[in-house]
PDB file of C-alpha atoms and ligand atoms in Angstrom:
ATOM      1  CA  UNK A 584    -101.405 -65.864 -52.897  1.00 78.00           C
ATOM      2  CA  UNK A 585    -104.030 -64.938 -50.426  1.00 88.00           C
ATOM      3  CA  UNK A 586    -104.080 -61.408 -49.085  1.00 91.00           C
ATOM      4  CA  UNK A 587    -103.245 -62.693 -45.629  1.00 93.00           C
ATOM      5  CA  UNK A 588    -100.109 -64.449 -46.920  1.00 93.00           C
ATOM      6  CA  UNK A 589     -99.096 -61.317 -48.831  1.00 93.00           C
ATOM      7  CA  UNK A 590     -99.536 -59.165 -45.750  1.00 93.00           C
ATOM      8  CA  UNK A 591     -97.566 -61.612 -43.620  1.00 93.00           C
ATOM      9  CA  UNK A 592     -94.715 -61.617 -46.141  1.00 93.00           C
ATOM     10  CA  UNK A 593     -94.757 -57.838 -46.230  1.00 94.00           C
ATOM     11  CA  UNK A 594     -94.645 -57.689 -42.437  1.00 94.00           C
ATOM     12  CA  UNK A 595     -91.735 -60.142 -42.391  1.00 94.00           C
ATOM     13  CA  UNK A 596     -89.737 -58.205 -44.953  1.00 94.00           C
ATOM     14  CA  UNK A 597     -90.398 -54.972 -43.050  1.00 94.00           C
ATOM     15  CA  UNK A 598     -89.202 -56.691 -39.928  1.00 94.00           C
ATOM     16  CA  UNK A 599     -85.998 -57.801 -41.710  1.00 94.00           C
ATOM     17  CA  UNK A 600     -85.448 -54.281 -42.979  1.00 95.00           C
ATOM     18  CA  UNK A 601     -85.959 -52.952 -39.456  1.00 95.00           C
ATOM     19  CA  UNK A 602     -83.313 -55.346 -38.111  1.00 95.00           C
ATOM     20  CA  UNK A 603     -80.931 -54.368 -40.878  1.00 95.00           C
ATOM     21  CA  UNK A 604     -81.415 -50.668 -40.166  1.00 96.00           C
ATOM     22  CA  UNK A 605     -80.876 -51.281 -36.464  1.00 95.00           C
ATOM     23  CA  UNK A 606     -77.629 -53.159 -37.183  1.00 96.00           C
ATOM     24  CA  UNK A 607     -76.470 -50.323 -39.446  1.00 96.00           C
ATOM     25  CA  UNK A 608     -77.234 -47.715 -36.791  1.00 96.00           C
ATOM     26  CA  UNK A 609     -75.301 -49.769 -34.236  1.00 95.00           C
ATOM     27  CA  UNK A 610     -72.319 -50.064 -36.616  1.00 95.00           C
ATOM     28  CA  UNK A 611     -72.351 -46.301 -37.186  1.00 94.00           C
ATOM     29  CA  UNK A 612     -72.581 -45.644 -33.446  1.00 94.00           C
ATOM     30  CA  UNK A 613     -69.649 -48.013 -32.834  1.00 91.00           C
ATOM     31  CA  UNK A 614     -67.612 -46.260 -35.484  1.00 89.00           C
ATOM     32  CA  UNK A 615     -68.435 -42.883 -34.003  1.00 91.00           C
ATOM     33  CA  UNK A 616     -67.387 -44.127 -30.554  1.00 89.00           C
ATOM     34  CA  UNK A 617     -64.098 -45.493 -31.936  1.00 83.00           C
ATOM     35  CA  UNK A 618     -63.430 -42.220 -33.725  1.00 83.00           C
ATOM     36  CA  UNK A 619     -64.066 -40.218 -30.549  1.00 85.00           C
ATOM     37  CA  UNK A 620     -61.744 -42.501 -28.594  1.00 82.00           C
ATOM     38  CA  UNK A 621     -59.118 -42.080 -31.272  1.00 79.00           C
ATOM     39  CA  UNK A 622     -59.333 -38.295 -31.154  1.00 83.00           C
ATOM     40  CA  UNK A 623     -59.173 -38.371 -27.356  1.00 82.00           C
ATOM     41  CA  UNK A 624     -56.066 -40.591 -27.553  1.00 78.00           C
ATOM     42  CA  UNK A 625     -54.466 -38.407 -30.181  1.00 80.00           C
ATOM     43  CA  UNK A 626     -54.951 -35.192 -28.291  1.00 84.00           C
ATOM     44  CA  UNK A 627     -53.706 -36.779 -25.074  1.00 81.00           C
ATOM     45  CA  UNK A 628     -50.599 -38.087 -26.816  1.00 80.00           C
ATOM     46  CA  UNK A 629     -49.833 -34.698 -28.270  1.00 87.00           C
ATOM     47  CA  UNK A 630     -50.686 -32.690 -25.169  1.00 89.00           C
ATOM     48  CA  UNK A 631     -48.559 -34.717 -22.755  1.00 87.00           C
ATOM     49  CA  UNK A 632     -45.138 -34.029 -24.298  1.00 90.00           C
ATOM     50  CA  UNK A 633     -46.099 -30.455 -25.121  1.00 94.00           C
ATOM     51  CA  UNK A 634     -47.106 -29.864 -21.493  1.00 94.00           C
ATOM     52  CA  UNK A 635     -43.693 -31.050 -20.348  1.00 93.00           C
ATOM     53  CA  UNK A 636     -41.933 -28.885 -22.916  1.00 95.00           C
ATOM     54  CA  UNK A 637     -43.912 -25.948 -21.593  1.00 95.00           C
ATOM     55  CA  UNK A 638     -43.040 -26.607 -17.965  1.00 95.00           C
ATOM     56  CA  UNK A 639     -39.357 -27.155 -18.736  1.00 95.00           C
ATOM     57  CA  UNK A 640     -39.178 -23.924 -20.714  1.00 96.00           C
ATOM     58  CA  UNK A 641     -41.147 -21.937 -18.101  1.00 95.00           C
ATOM     59  CA  UNK A 642     -38.745 -23.125 -15.430  1.00 95.00           C
ATOM     60  CA  UNK A 643     -35.826 -21.985 -17.574  1.00 95.00           C
ATOM     61  CA  UNK A 644     -37.363 -18.611 -18.416  1.00 95.00           C
ATOM     62  CA  UNK A 645     -38.301 -17.949 -14.770  1.00 95.00           C
ATOM     63  CA  UNK A 646     -34.812 -19.040 -13.759  1.00 94.00           C
ATOM     64  CA  UNK A 647     -36.169 -21.612 -11.359  1.00 92.00           C
ATOM     65  CA  UNK A 648     -33.123 -23.621 -12.352  1.00 92.00           C
ATOM     66  CA  UNK A 649     -29.793 -21.919 -12.856  1.00 93.00           C
ATOM     67  CA  UNK A 650     -27.267 -24.615 -12.101  1.00 94.00           C
ATOM     68  CA  UNK A 651     -25.631 -25.345 -15.501  1.00 95.00           C
ATOM     69  CA  UNK A 652     -25.907 -29.117 -15.117  1.00 95.00           C
ATOM     70  CA  UNK A 653     -29.572 -28.826 -14.261  1.00 94.00           C
ATOM     71  CA  UNK A 654     -30.205 -26.360 -17.081  1.00 95.00           C
ATOM     72  CA  UNK A 655     -28.627 -28.882 -19.425  1.00 96.00           C
ATOM     73  CA  UNK A 656     -30.932 -31.614 -18.108  1.00 94.00           C
ATOM     74  CA  UNK A 657     -33.960 -29.419 -18.735  1.00 95.00           C
ATOM     75  CA  UNK A 658     -32.783 -28.686 -22.267  1.00 96.00           C
ATOM     76  CA  UNK A 659     -32.234 -32.405 -22.846  1.00 94.00           C
ATOM     77  CA  UNK A 660     -35.763 -32.965 -21.533  1.00 93.00           C
ATOM     78  CA  UNK A 661     -37.119 -30.465 -24.054  1.00 95.00           C
ATOM     79  CA  UNK A 662     -35.204 -32.237 -26.824  1.00 94.00           C
ATOM     80  CA  UNK A 663     -36.539 -35.636 -25.776  1.00 90.00           C
ATOM     81  CA  UNK A 664     -40.153 -34.498 -25.600  1.00 91.00           C
ATOM     82  CA  UNK A 665     -39.818 -32.730 -28.951  1.00 93.00           C
ATOM     83  CA  UNK A 666     -38.528 -35.986 -30.391  1.00 89.00           C
ATOM     84  CA  UNK A 667     -41.616 -37.701 -28.998  1.00 87.00           C
ATOM     85  CA  UNK A 668     -43.973 -35.316 -30.779  1.00 90.00           C
ATOM     86  CA  UNK A 669     -42.006 -35.620 -34.019  1.00 90.00           C
ATOM     87  CA  UNK A 670     -41.924 -39.403 -33.959  1.00 86.00           C
ATOM     88  CA  UNK A 671     -45.636 -39.466 -33.123  1.00 88.00           C
ATOM     89  CA  UNK A 672     -46.359 -37.241 -36.122  1.00 89.00           C
ATOM     90  CA  UNK A 673     -44.224 -39.529 -38.308  1.00 89.00           C
ATOM     91  CA  UNK A 674     -46.111 -42.589 -37.116  1.00 88.00           C
ATOM     92  CA  UNK A 675     -49.448 -40.926 -37.810  1.00 88.00           C
ATOM     93  CA  UNK A 676     -48.225 -40.082 -41.309  1.00 89.00           C
ATOM     94  CA  UNK A 677     -47.112 -43.689 -41.832  1.00 89.00           C
ATOM     95  CA  UNK A 678     -50.535 -44.972 -40.756  1.00 88.00           C
ATOM     96  CA  UNK A 679     -52.294 -42.437 -42.988  1.00 88.00           C
ATOM     97  CA  UNK A 680     -50.108 -43.517 -45.921  1.00 89.00           C
ATOM     98  CA  UNK A 681     -51.091 -47.144 -45.340  1.00 89.00           C
ATOM     99  CA  UNK A 682     -54.786 -46.224 -45.133  1.00 88.00           C
ATOM    100  CA  UNK A 683     -54.673 -44.042 -48.211  1.00 86.00           C
ATOM    101  CA  UNK A 684     -52.816 -46.763 -50.083  1.00 86.00           C
ATOM    102  CA  UNK A 685     -50.059 -44.292 -50.784  1.00 85.00           C
ATOM    103  CA  UNK A 686     -47.379 -46.890 -50.371  1.00 87.00           C
ATOM    104  CA  UNK A 687     -46.341 -48.925 -53.346  1.00 87.00           C
ATOM    105  CA  UNK A 688     -44.759 -52.353 -53.260  1.00 90.00           C
ATOM    106  CA  UNK A 689     -41.404 -51.955 -54.962  1.00 91.00           C
ATOM    107  CA  UNK A 690     -39.521 -55.230 -54.772  1.00 93.00           C
ATOM    108  CA  UNK A 691     -35.734 -55.115 -55.073  1.00 94.00           C
ATOM    109  CA  UNK A 692     -32.764 -57.126 -53.934  1.00 95.00           C
ATOM    110  CA  UNK A 693     -32.207 -56.399 -50.277  1.00 96.00           C
ATOM    111  CA  UNK A 694     -28.859 -57.540 -48.899  1.00 96.00           C
ATOM    112  CA  UNK A 695     -29.451 -58.901 -45.432  1.00 96.00           C
ATOM    113  CA  UNK A 696     -26.173 -57.694 -43.892  1.00 95.00           C
ATOM    114  CA  UNK A 697     -26.774 -54.158 -45.188  1.00 96.00           C
ATOM    115  CA  UNK A 698     -30.317 -54.215 -43.895  1.00 97.00           C
ATOM    116  CA  UNK A 699     -29.210 -55.196 -40.407  1.00 97.00           C
ATOM    117  CA  UNK A 700     -26.357 -52.685 -40.430  1.00 96.00           C
ATOM    118  CA  UNK A 701     -28.667 -49.849 -41.516  1.00 95.00           C
ATOM    119  CA  UNK A 702     -31.171 -50.743 -38.818  1.00 95.00           C
ATOM    120  CA  UNK A 703     -28.577 -50.874 -36.059  1.00 96.00           C
ATOM    121  CA  UNK A 704     -26.931 -47.685 -37.240  1.00 94.00           C
ATOM    122  CA  UNK A 705     -30.099 -45.760 -36.418  1.00 92.00           C
ATOM    123  CA  UNK A 706     -29.674 -46.801 -32.773  1.00 94.00           C
ATOM    124  CA  UNK A 707     -25.886 -46.645 -32.639  1.00 93.00           C
ATOM    125  CA  UNK A 708     -25.613 -43.834 -30.114  1.00 91.00           C
ATOM    126  CA  UNK A 709     -28.179 -45.370 -27.770  1.00 92.00           C
ATOM    127  CA  UNK A 710     -26.644 -48.840 -28.071  1.00 95.00           C
ATOM    128  CA  UNK A 711     -23.201 -47.618 -27.039  1.00 94.00           C
ATOM    129  CA  UNK A 712     -24.541 -45.266 -24.355  1.00 93.00           C
ATOM    130  CA  UNK A 713     -26.523 -48.107 -22.811  1.00 95.00           C
ATOM    131  CA  UNK A 714     -23.674 -50.533 -23.109  1.00 94.00           C
ATOM    132  CA  UNK A 715     -25.668 -53.118 -24.971  1.00 95.00           C
ATOM    133  CA  UNK A 716     -24.587 -56.317 -26.562  1.00 94.00           C
ATOM    134  CA  UNK A 717     -26.176 -56.791 -29.976  1.00 96.00           C
ATOM    135  CA  UNK A 718     -25.844 -60.359 -31.067  1.00 97.00           C
ATOM    136  CA  UNK A 719     -26.374 -60.690 -34.830  1.00 97.00           C
ATOM    137  CA  UNK A 720     -26.612 -64.136 -36.342  1.00 97.00           C
ATOM    138  CA  UNK A 721     -27.210 -64.459 -40.074  1.00 97.00           C
ATOM    139  CA  UNK A 722     -27.521 -67.929 -41.490  1.00 95.00           C
ATOM    140  CA  UNK A 723     -25.043 -68.264 -44.346  1.00 92.00           C
ATOM    141  CA  UNK A 724     -27.746 -69.283 -46.844  1.00 89.00           C
ATOM    142  CA  UNK A 725     -29.584 -65.993 -46.372  1.00 91.00           C
ATOM    143  CA  UNK A 726     -27.573 -63.437 -48.247  1.00 92.00           C
ATOM    144  CA  UNK A 727     -30.410 -61.481 -49.765  1.00 94.00           C
ATOM    145  CA  UNK A 728     -34.133 -61.391 -50.218  1.00 94.00           C
ATOM    146  CA  UNK A 729     -36.301 -59.687 -52.817  1.00 95.00           C
ATOM    147  CA  UNK A 730     -38.750 -57.440 -51.071  1.00 95.00           C
ATOM    148  CA  UNK A 731     -39.700 -53.820 -50.498  1.00 94.00           C
ATOM    149  CA  UNK A 732     -36.677 -52.254 -48.849  1.00 94.00           C
ATOM    150  CA  UNK A 733     -38.417 -49.251 -47.296  1.00 92.00           C
ATOM    151  CA  UNK A 734     -41.045 -51.479 -45.686  1.00 94.00           C
ATOM    152  CA  UNK A 735     -38.673 -54.089 -44.280  1.00 96.00           C
ATOM    153  CA  UNK A 736     -36.405 -51.341 -42.931  1.00 95.00           C
ATOM    154  CA  UNK A 737     -39.286 -49.671 -41.149  1.00 95.00           C
ATOM    155  CA  UNK A 738     -40.498 -53.001 -39.723  1.00 97.00           C
ATOM    156  CA  UNK A 739     -37.080 -53.879 -38.283  1.00 97.00           C
ATOM    157  CA  UNK A 740     -36.575 -50.328 -37.056  1.00 95.00           C
ATOM    158  CA  UNK A 741     -39.813 -50.478 -35.060  1.00 95.00           C
ATOM    159  CA  UNK A 742     -39.036 -53.926 -33.632  1.00 98.00           C
ATOM    160  CA  UNK A 743     -35.455 -53.108 -32.649  1.00 97.00           C
ATOM    161  CA  UNK A 744     -36.614 -49.770 -31.229  1.00 95.00           C
ATOM    162  CA  UNK A 745     -39.117 -51.573 -28.998  1.00 96.00           C
ATOM    163  CA  UNK A 746     -36.560 -54.218 -27.994  1.00 97.00           C
ATOM    164  CA  UNK A 747     -34.291 -51.417 -26.779  1.00 96.00           C
ATOM    165  CA  UNK A 748     -37.100 -49.408 -25.207  1.00 94.00           C
ATOM    166  CA  UNK A 749     -38.603 -52.248 -23.207  1.00 94.00           C
ATOM    167  CA  UNK A 750     -35.393 -53.749 -21.843  1.00 95.00           C
ATOM    168  CA  UNK A 751     -32.789 -52.503 -19.402  1.00 95.00           C
ATOM    169  CA  UNK A 752     -29.484 -50.954 -20.464  1.00 95.00           C
ATOM    170  CA  UNK A 753     -26.759 -53.585 -20.421  1.00 94.00           C
ATOM    171  CA  UNK A 754     -29.043 -56.407 -21.531  1.00 96.00           C
ATOM    172  CA  UNK A 755     -28.518 -57.989 -24.912  1.00 96.00           C
ATOM    173  CA  UNK A 756     -30.626 -57.996 -28.040  1.00 97.00           C
ATOM    174  CA  UNK A 757     -30.394 -60.780 -30.523  1.00 98.00           C
ATOM    175  CA  UNK A 758     -31.107 -60.543 -34.227  1.00 98.00           C
ATOM    176  CA  UNK A 759     -31.341 -63.918 -35.860  1.00 98.00           C
ATOM    177  CA  UNK A 760     -31.886 -64.283 -39.605  1.00 97.00           C
ATOM    178  CA  UNK A 761     -32.455 -67.676 -41.132  1.00 97.00           C
ATOM    179  CA  UNK A 762     -34.342 -69.091 -44.093  1.00 94.00           C
ATOM    180  CA  UNK A 763     -35.712 -72.180 -45.758  1.00 93.00           C
ATOM    181  CA  UNK A 764     -36.832 -72.711 -49.344  1.00 90.00           C
ATOM    182  CA  UNK A 765     -39.962 -70.658 -48.961  1.00 92.00           C
ATOM    183  CA  UNK A 766     -39.361 -68.027 -46.335  1.00 96.00           C
ATOM    184  CA  UNK A 767     -36.817 -65.748 -44.736  1.00 96.00           C
ATOM    185  CA  UNK A 768     -37.256 -65.363 -40.988  1.00 98.00           C
ATOM    186  CA  UNK A 769     -36.040 -62.360 -39.019  1.00 98.00           C
ATOM    187  CA  UNK A 770     -36.177 -62.605 -35.257  1.00 98.00           C
ATOM    188  CA  UNK A 771     -35.683 -59.741 -32.835  1.00 98.00           C
ATOM    189  CA  UNK A 772     -35.226 -61.052 -29.329  1.00 98.00           C
ATOM    190  CA  UNK A 773     -34.834 -59.030 -26.140  1.00 98.00           C
ATOM    191  CA  UNK A 774     -34.377 -59.763 -22.446  1.00 97.00           C
ATOM    192  CA  UNK A 775     -36.820 -57.086 -21.407  1.00 96.00           C
ATOM    193  CA  UNK A 776     -39.984 -56.732 -19.376  1.00 95.00           C
ATOM    194  CA  UNK A 777     -42.051 -59.008 -21.620  1.00 95.00           C
ATOM    195  CA  UNK A 778     -45.745 -58.831 -22.377  1.00 95.00           C
ATOM    196  CA  UNK A 779     -48.555 -60.403 -20.325  1.00 93.00           C
ATOM    197  CA  UNK A 780     -50.022 -63.402 -22.156  1.00 93.00           C
ATOM    198  CA  UNK A 781     -53.564 -62.045 -22.222  1.00 91.00           C
ATOM    199  CA  UNK A 782     -52.392 -58.870 -23.981  1.00 92.00           C
ATOM    200  CA  UNK A 783     -50.372 -60.570 -26.714  1.00 93.00           C
ATOM    201  CA  UNK A 784     -53.323 -60.601 -29.093  1.00 90.00           C
ATOM    202  CA  UNK A 785     -53.937 -56.902 -28.729  1.00 93.00           C
ATOM    203  CA  UNK A 786     -50.476 -55.345 -28.985  1.00 95.00           C
ATOM    204  CA  UNK A 787     -50.731 -55.159 -32.778  1.00 96.00           C
ATOM    205  CA  UNK A 788     -53.852 -53.004 -32.632  1.00 92.00           C
ATOM    206  CA  UNK A 789     -53.472 -49.343 -33.464  1.00 88.00           C
ATOM    207  CA  UNK A 790     -52.934 -47.225 -30.337  1.00 85.00           C
ATOM    208  CA  UNK A 791     -52.878 -50.260 -28.057  1.00 87.00           C
ATOM    209  CA  UNK A 792     -50.408 -50.057 -25.195  1.00 86.00           C
ATOM    210  CA  UNK A 793     -49.881 -52.517 -22.405  1.00 88.00           C
ATOM    211  CA  UNK A 794     -50.901 -50.890 -19.094  1.00 76.00           C
ATOM    212  CA  UNK A 795     -51.165 -47.143 -19.025  1.00 62.00           C
ATOM    213  CA  UNK A 796     -48.635 -46.908 -16.168  1.00 56.00           C
ATOM    214  CA  UNK A 797     -46.024 -48.665 -18.285  1.00 62.00           C
ATOM    215  CA  UNK A 798     -46.587 -46.166 -20.999  1.00 60.00           C
ATOM    216  CA  UNK A 799     -45.943 -43.228 -18.691  1.00 61.00           C
ATOM    217  CA  UNK A 800     -42.535 -44.701 -18.049  1.00 68.00           C
ATOM    218  CA  UNK A 801     -41.663 -45.667 -21.605  1.00 72.00           C
ATOM    219  CA  UNK A 802     -43.592 -43.214 -23.734  1.00 71.00           C
ATOM    220  CA  UNK A 803     -44.882 -44.207 -27.143  1.00 77.00           C
ATOM    221  CA  UNK A 804     -47.901 -43.949 -29.342  1.00 81.00           C
ATOM    222  CA  UNK A 805     -49.058 -47.531 -29.526  1.00 88.00           C
ATOM    223  CA  UNK A 806     -48.662 -47.322 -33.293  1.00 90.00           C
ATOM    224  CA  UNK A 807     -45.233 -48.919 -33.805  1.00 93.00           C
ATOM    225  CA  UNK A 808     -46.367 -52.527 -33.813  1.00 96.00           C
ATOM    226  CA  UNK A 809     -49.522 -51.777 -35.799  1.00 94.00           C
ATOM    227  CA  UNK A 810     -47.340 -50.190 -38.472  1.00 94.00           C
ATOM    228  CA  UNK A 811     -44.900 -53.127 -38.354  1.00 96.00           C
ATOM    229  CA  UNK A 812     -47.695 -55.663 -38.685  1.00 96.00           C
ATOM    230  CA  UNK A 813     -49.563 -53.846 -41.435  1.00 94.00           C
ATOM    231  CA  UNK A 814     -46.369 -53.318 -43.429  1.00 95.00           C
ATOM    232  CA  UNK A 815     -45.369 -56.977 -42.976  1.00 97.00           C
ATOM    233  CA  UNK A 816     -48.708 -58.042 -44.389  1.00 95.00           C
ATOM    234  CA  UNK A 817     -48.287 -55.521 -47.182  1.00 94.00           C
ATOM    235  CA  UNK A 818     -45.066 -57.271 -48.245  1.00 94.00           C
ATOM    236  CA  UNK A 819     -46.917 -60.612 -48.068  1.00 94.00           C
ATOM    237  CA  UNK A 820     -45.362 -61.671 -44.777  1.00 96.00           C
ATOM    238  CA  UNK A 821     -46.407 -62.457 -41.231  1.00 97.00           C
ATOM    239  CA  UNK A 822     -45.421 -60.890 -37.916  1.00 98.00           C
ATOM    240  CA  UNK A 823     -45.729 -62.975 -34.762  1.00 98.00           C
ATOM    241  CA  UNK A 824     -44.616 -62.694 -31.160  1.00 98.00           C
ATOM    242  CA  UNK A 825     -43.802 -64.898 -28.225  1.00 97.00           C
ATOM    243  CA  UNK A 826     -43.123 -63.394 -24.843  1.00 97.00           C
ATOM    244  CA  UNK A 827     -42.772 -64.140 -21.160  1.00 94.00           C
ATOM    245  CA  UNK A 828     -43.231 -61.486 -18.506  1.00 93.00           C
ATOM    246  CA  UNK A 829     -39.919 -60.646 -16.922  1.00 90.00           C
ATOM    247  CA  UNK A 830     -38.130 -62.936 -19.375  1.00 95.00           C
ATOM    248  CA  UNK A 831     -38.295 -61.072 -22.660  1.00 97.00           C
ATOM    249  CA  UNK A 832     -39.964 -61.023 -26.046  1.00 98.00           C
ATOM    250  CA  UNK A 833     -39.226 -62.390 -29.481  1.00 98.00           C
ATOM    251  CA  UNK A 834     -40.833 -60.854 -32.540  1.00 98.00           C
ATOM    252  CA  UNK A 835     -40.585 -62.780 -35.770  1.00 98.00           C
ATOM    253  CA  UNK A 836     -41.029 -61.411 -39.278  1.00 98.00           C
ATOM    254  CA  UNK A 837     -41.554 -64.088 -41.869  1.00 98.00           C
ATOM    255  CA  UNK A 838     -41.414 -63.021 -45.503  1.00 96.00           C
ATOM    256  CA  UNK A 839     -41.662 -65.060 -48.671  1.00 94.00           C
ATOM    257  CA  UNK A 840     -38.406 -65.753 -50.394  1.00 89.00           C
ATOM    258  CA  UNK A 841     -37.377 -64.616 -53.777  1.00 75.00           C
ATOM    259  CA  UNK A 842     -33.682 -64.888 -53.273  1.00 56.00           C
ATOM    260  CA  UNK A 843     -31.033 -64.249 -55.873  1.00 53.00           C
TER     261      UNK A 843
HETATM  262  P1  ADP B1122     -45.441 -48.071 -28.291  1.00 94.06           P
HETATM  263  O1  ADP B1122     -45.383 -46.791 -29.063  1.00 94.06           O
HETATM  264  O2  ADP B1122     -46.173 -47.952 -26.994  1.00 94.06           O
HETATM  265  O3  ADP B1122     -44.113 -48.750 -28.179  1.00 94.06           O
HETATM  266  P2  ADP B1122     -46.132 -50.308 -29.986  1.00 94.06           P
HETATM  267  O4  ADP B1122     -47.282 -50.468 -30.925  1.00 94.06           O
HETATM  268  O5  ADP B1122     -44.775 -50.361 -30.563  1.00 94.06           O
HETATM  269  O6  ADP B1122     -46.390 -48.982 -29.195  1.00 94.06           O
HETATM  270  O7  ADP B1122     -46.262 -51.432 -28.876  1.00 94.06           O
HETATM  271  C1  ADP B1122     -47.494 -51.649 -28.206  1.00 94.06           C
HETATM  272  C2  ADP B1122     -47.244 -52.109 -26.785  1.00 94.06           C
HETATM  273  O8  ADP B1122     -46.681 -53.425 -26.809  1.00 94.06           O
HETATM  274  C3  ADP B1122     -46.232 -51.250 -26.040  1.00 94.06           C
HETATM  275  O9  ADP B1122     -46.875 -50.185 -25.386  1.00 94.06           O
HETATM  276  C4  ADP B1122     -45.617 -52.225 -25.068  1.00 94.06           C
HETATM  277  O10 ADP B1122     -46.364 -52.275 -23.889  1.00 94.06           O
HETATM  278  C5  ADP B1122     -45.723 -53.569 -25.778  1.00 94.06           C
HETATM  279  N1  ADP B1122     -44.424 -53.962 -26.393  1.00 94.06           N
HETATM  280  C6  ADP B1122     -44.043 -53.802 -27.671  1.00 94.06           C
HETATM  281  N2  ADP B1122     -42.813 -54.307 -27.898  1.00 94.06           N
HETATM  282  C7  ADP B1122     -42.400 -54.795 -26.708  1.00 94.06           C
HETATM  283  C8  ADP B1122     -41.207 -55.467 -26.263  1.00 94.06           C
HETATM  284  N3  ADP B1122     -40.182 -55.724 -27.088  1.00 94.06           N
HETATM  285  N4  ADP B1122     -41.138 -55.828 -24.951  1.00 94.06           N
HETATM  286  C9  ADP B1122     -42.169 -55.585 -24.106  1.00 94.06           C
HETATM  287  N5  ADP B1122     -43.313 -54.963 -24.460  1.00 94.06           N
HETATM  288  C10 ADP B1122     -43.435 -54.576 -25.739  1.00 94.06           C
END
């Protein structure tokens, strides 16, 4: 090779290296930006309920409210906001467990009727208080499925919780379980506010919430669906959604069958 060719090759490889370094720097900067956003989100989500707990308790201590019914409302408010912080902490722990691969796939026979009953039991008080009709339909061929019980319970819990949260009291929620030779399908359908079509892709992202204003009204961390989706994939399934604004949403968990 002539010296000129050698030098040109050297220059080209240095150029390639330069581009590679630039791309790496950009990736690191992006990661740093995402991390900062995440920390900002986290501290906001923790500060908001704590700020309301503080103002409720200050009002009680300063005896701004003394009427027993109002005092009770303030105490209920404190309880609700405390619940928000606790459930946020639990969701963060669940996400951390997924990231640290601390969860193990432990397949066992899961009886469908028990699974649905357990899930609904967690919301029993709210369901009766809000006068809701829960329509459960289990196809007679789907008695059980072999999967990780803890994961599938958590997935359904998050989906039913959202169905209740994003629909009005008095409206109905439908759970429909059916199966074919390969899969078991679990649908959670509500008659709630729905999700705008252009946001459907993003709702499964960690911390993603549709419209900030909505969130003020409903509360929430934006982690529930990310957890549901990641756990569904962990048990070799798929989580999909279809929704119409003002009509309602249907989330479908599809998991591979190993029935007994
Ligand atoms: P959040 O803690 O806010 O409920 P999720 O990850 O569970 O977080 O959901 C992300 C966003 O998707 C919610 O903020 C909400 O706007 C929207 N969403 C989820 N489930 C429903 C539903 N059943 N009906 C309408 N919107 C929903």
